[in-house]
């Protein structure tokens, strides 16, 4: 009858909206040996399921971070802002550097969208609005970035864009969260690599780098290197070690 059809529609819609996200999460997670991916999925879901998608704070993901903590990789950690594609191509070739997207939590959720709804036990992956600050996706990246930056040590590299007028944005996740968590003497230096694709709109003398240095913890050495996209890519064919290229 009508109820049966309705139920069928509801179940189909649920499966179509939920399954692909879980499947992607589990498939990507299984590339990392030694983790209970079903359990991670359930811990992940608890952060946002049944909640107003404007009311999921960073802290909602604390249990997820605790279930798959980041491990320090001294001298090999790479951060970025407004240069995601550039860095991802670079990382594929120069495997020695570690970005958040290469870790378990970063990789399972990269490029995905998710949210819940009050009074519902579903995960939606479409029509998740990101207007409010405490949306499930934004809060995840802020929380994960904080935890990833907390374990940074040694020489840290950040790739910024020379194609914009203000390469350091204090409101970005890099500027507002990661940078502030680098602590001396655990972190020895911050190496900015400023990469320009076409015509550079900024260089290392850009005033925004003064703001950056003000936010940088005392005792951490700062340096900045300008590169074209091709110079940066040549760097990626350098040896397996994270040896000097900038
Ligand atoms: O706000 P951003 O960059 O400065 O954030 C980048 C910074 C990196 O150093 C990463 O460690 O924060 C981390 N990070 C991611 O790894 C990440 N993957 C995908 C932050 N955000 C990430 N995303 C998505 O891109 C997420 O939706 C977030 O809002 C954007 C950040 O882009 P941005 O402004 O270029």
Coordinates of C-alpha atoms and ligand atoms in Angstrom, one line a residue, residues 78-84 100-101 110-111 130 137-138 141 145 148 171-175 178, ligand 1:
X78 CA 54.1 20.4 5.7
X79 CA 51.3 22.9 6.1
X80 CA 49.6 25.1 3.5
X81 CA 47.0 27.8 2.8
X82 CA 45.4 28.5 -0.5
X83 CA 47.8 26.0 -2.2
X84 CA 46.0 22.7 -1.8
X100 CA 47.3 16.3 7.2
X101 CA 45.7 14.8 4.1
X110 CA 39.4 14.8 2.3
X111 CA 37.0 16.5 -0.2
X130 CA 28.5 25.8 5.6
X137 CA 32.9 20.0 8.1
X138 CA 34.6 23.2 9.1
X141 CA 39.2 20.6 9.8
X145 CA 44.5 20.9 12.0
X148 CA 48.2 17.9 13.7
X171 CA 41.8 34.2 9.5
X172 CA 42.7 31.0 7.6
X173 CA 43.1 27.7 9.5
X174 CA 46.8 28.0 9.0
X175 CA 46.9 31.5 10.4
X178 CA 48.1 25.9 13.2
Ligands
LIG1 O1 42.2 27.5 5.9 P1 43.5 27.1 5.4 O2 43.5 26.9 3.9 O3 44.7 27.9 5.8 O4 43.8 25.6 5.9 C1 44.9 24.8 5.5 C2 45.7 24.2 6.7 C3 46.7 23.2 6.2 O5 48.0 23.5 6.7 C4 46.2 21.8 6.6 O6 47.0 21.3 7.6 O7 44.8 23.5 7.6 C5 44.8 22.1 7.3 N1 43.6 21.8 6.5 C6 43.5 20.6 5.7 O8 44.4 19.7 5.7 C7 42.4 20.5 4.8 N2 42.1 19.6 3.9 C8 41.0 20.1 3.2 C9 42.6 22.7 6.4 N3 41.6 22.6 5.6 C10 41.5 21.5 4.8 N4 40.6 21.2 3.8 C11 39.5 22.1 3.3 O9 40.1 23.2 2.7 C12 38.6 22.6 4.4 O10 37.2 22.5 3.9 C13 39.0 24.0 4.7 O11 37.9 24.9 5.0 C14 39.7 24.4 3.4 C15 40.9 25.3 3.8 O12 41.5 25.9 2.7 P2 42.5 27.1 2.8 O13 41.7 28.4 3.1 O14 43.2 27.1 1.5

